[in-house]
Amino acid sequence: MPENLHRRKHLTSFQLIILGFAGVILAGAFVLMLPVSSAEGVITPFNEALFTSTSAVCVTGLVVQDTGSYWSLFGQTVILVLIQTGGLGVVTVASSVVMLAGRKISLMQRSTMQNAISAPKVGGIVRLTRFILKGTFLIEFLGALMLMPVFCRDFGLKGIWMSVFHSISAFCNAGFDILGTSEHRFVSLTGYAGNVWLNIVIMLLIIIGGIGFLTWEDVYTNKLNFKRYRMQSKVILITTMVLIFLPAVFFMVCDFDYVPAGKRILASVFQSVTTRTAGFNTEDLAIMTEAGKAVMIFLMLIGGSPSSTAGGMKTTTFAVLILNAFATFRSQEDAGAFGRRVDGRIIKNAATIAMLYFMLFFFGGITISVCEGLPLLTCLYEAASAVGTVGLTLGITPDLHIISKLVLIVLMYLGRVGGLTLIYAVFSGRNTSNAKLPLEKITVG
């Protein structure tokens, strides 16, 4: 009995993850409320600061105030720190501080780190974390260098800060931009729709951040020897390519017909890449066809890959459900790919994750539609953007009432920490080792 009582005092790794995200969000909101955080030196209302902090930590990109014109340099820096923290993961950042301080990482901390970055095993978790940190800062640094020629040409020395901000925002799949002015707010990257170099750099940062840290390790270790990759990495890379190519063809055929042919291809590919979780846009999304918006909703719900900076129900969840459907069509007992069988528990978890995301998306959209009296498709779009932590908007978010904004805050939070993570945090027992992990926490294969 004393041993049981002692165990109850400790938080599970799932509880640490959700409380860590909540704590950083609240801390960020209080800092953003300060007059020094706004360009005009005024106190920002708590609900607006909370919304912005949640969006930054959950790397979403939905905003109620234009980031470029409303927030001061200090406020933008706070937002960027929140984005970096949310992109890497609160637990990863906290563990990094512990490692830098020279302290040893306990077994419980290693277990929490494993769950936070979806590592397949506890062994080697510290080495993997160091690899993630080095890779992240190197890629963001190179991204900023490649963006500087464009931004420094247009903004002078300020272009250095803009390059750093947009590199981190793109890599973390956050979708925040600081290009807006008091006269032209919420512009995103529409002013650079025809800039091929900037489009390619932003897309590469989004894709690299969205394929996942474990996939990086596979590529780094095995180079171009695709056969030696983990099954999960193979599934992620192929699914990512399909989810970029097919929607790009659809957008090119059905949307952006007002754009010249060359720019139309660029706009279609960019929107296909950014829709699944990044939140930048180079064209006016409000004038897209309803079919195009529906496809974007579908892509936003899928999101990025496990152990990445991206949100959504994950590419592996989508791929496992597709593989299971094909196996059912062929009357096969087990689903599989690359000569490997997909465990039944993984399929069960994939179905549960998909159901959770669709329920959150559907009920969130309906709630906003009822509260605001807006068309359901428009509200479902915002809900999908929030729960998929994407950040794309049809322009309604800044004008929503407080209840609808709270709905989006909840959707962003649940979309980032993961619905099953929250459930396990509430219902898991004294020891998380017996908890069955969701798909994004398992190496498939």
JSON list of C-alpha atoms in Angstrom, two decimals, residues 15-31 46 50 53-54 57-58 82 85 90-91 413 417:
[
{"chain": "A", "resi": 15, "resn": "GLN", "atom": "CA", "xyz": [0.04, 14.11, -18.09]},
{"chain": "A", "resi": 16, "resn": "LEU", "atom": "CA", "xyz": [3.43, 15.84, -18.20]},
{"chain": "A", "resi": 17, "resn": "ILE", "atom": "CA", "xyz": [3.04, 16.39, -21.94]},
{"chain": "A", "resi": 18, "resn": "ILE", "atom": "CA", "xyz": [-0.42, 17.97, -21.79]},
{"chain": "A", "resi": 19, "resn": "LEU", "atom": "CA", "xyz": [0.35, 20.02, -18.67]},
{"chain": "A", "resi": 20, "resn": "GLY", "atom": "CA", "xyz": [3.65, 21.16, -20.20]},
{"chain": "A", "resi": 21, "resn": "PHE", "atom": "CA", "xyz": [1.88, 22.48, -23.29]},
{"chain": "A", "resi": 22, "resn": "ALA", "atom": "CA", "xyz": [-0.82, 24.14, -21.17]},
{"chain": "A", "resi": 23, "resn": "GLY", "atom": "CA", "xyz": [1.75, 25.78, -18.90]},
{"chain": "A", "resi": 24, "resn": "VAL", "atom": "CA", "xyz": [3.76, 27.23, -21.79]},
{"chain": "A", "resi": 25, "resn": "ILE", "atom": "CA", "xyz": [0.56, 28.50, -23.44]},
{"chain": "A", "resi": 26, "resn": "LEU", "atom": "CA", "xyz": [-0.55, 30.32, -20.28]},
{"chain": "A", "resi": 27, "resn": "ALA", "atom": "CA", "xyz": [2.91, 31.76, -19.66]},
{"chain": "A", "resi": 28, "resn": "GLY", "atom": "CA", "xyz": [3.06, 32.99, -23.25]},
{"chain": "A", "resi": 29, "resn": "ALA", "atom": "CA", "xyz": [-0.39, 34.55, -22.97]},
{"chain": "A", "resi": 30, "resn": "PHE", "atom": "CA", "xyz": [0.56, 36.54, -19.86]},
{"chain": "A", "resi": 31, "resn": "VAL", "atom": "CA", "xyz": [3.74, 37.85, -21.54]},
{"chain": "A", "resi": 46, "resn": "PHE", "atom": "CA", "xyz": [-6.39, 38.09, -22.27]},
{"chain": "A", "resi": 50, "resn": "LEU", "atom": "CA", "xyz": [-4.38, 33.38, -25.11]},
{"chain": "A", "resi": 53, "resn": "SER", "atom": "CA", "xyz": [-0.14, 31.97, -27.57]},
{"chain": "A", "resi": 54, "resn": "THR", "atom": "CA", "xyz": [-2.15, 28.78, -28.18]},
{"chain": "A", "resi": 57, "resn": "VAL", "atom": "CA", "xyz": [2.68, 26.84, -29.18]},
{"chain": "A", "resi": 58, "resn": "CYS", "atom": "CA", "xyz": [0.41, 24.52, -31.16]},
{"chain": "A", "resi": 82, "resn": "LEU", "atom": "CA", "xyz": [6.63, 29.87, -28.51]},
{"chain": "A", "resi": 85, "resn": "THR", "atom": "CA", "xyz": [9.05, 25.45, -28.32]},
{"chain": "A", "resi": 90, "resn": "VAL", "atom": "CA", "xyz": [7.73, 21.26, -24.73]},
{"chain": "A", "resi": 91, "resn": "VAL", "atom": "CA", "xyz": [9.25, 18.07, -23.30]},
{"chain": "A", "resi": 413, "resn": "TYR", "atom": "CA", "xyz": [-4.69, 22.40, -28.20]},
{"chain": "A", "resi": 417, "resn": "VAL", "atom": "CA", "xyz": [-1.18, 17.21, -27.97]}
]
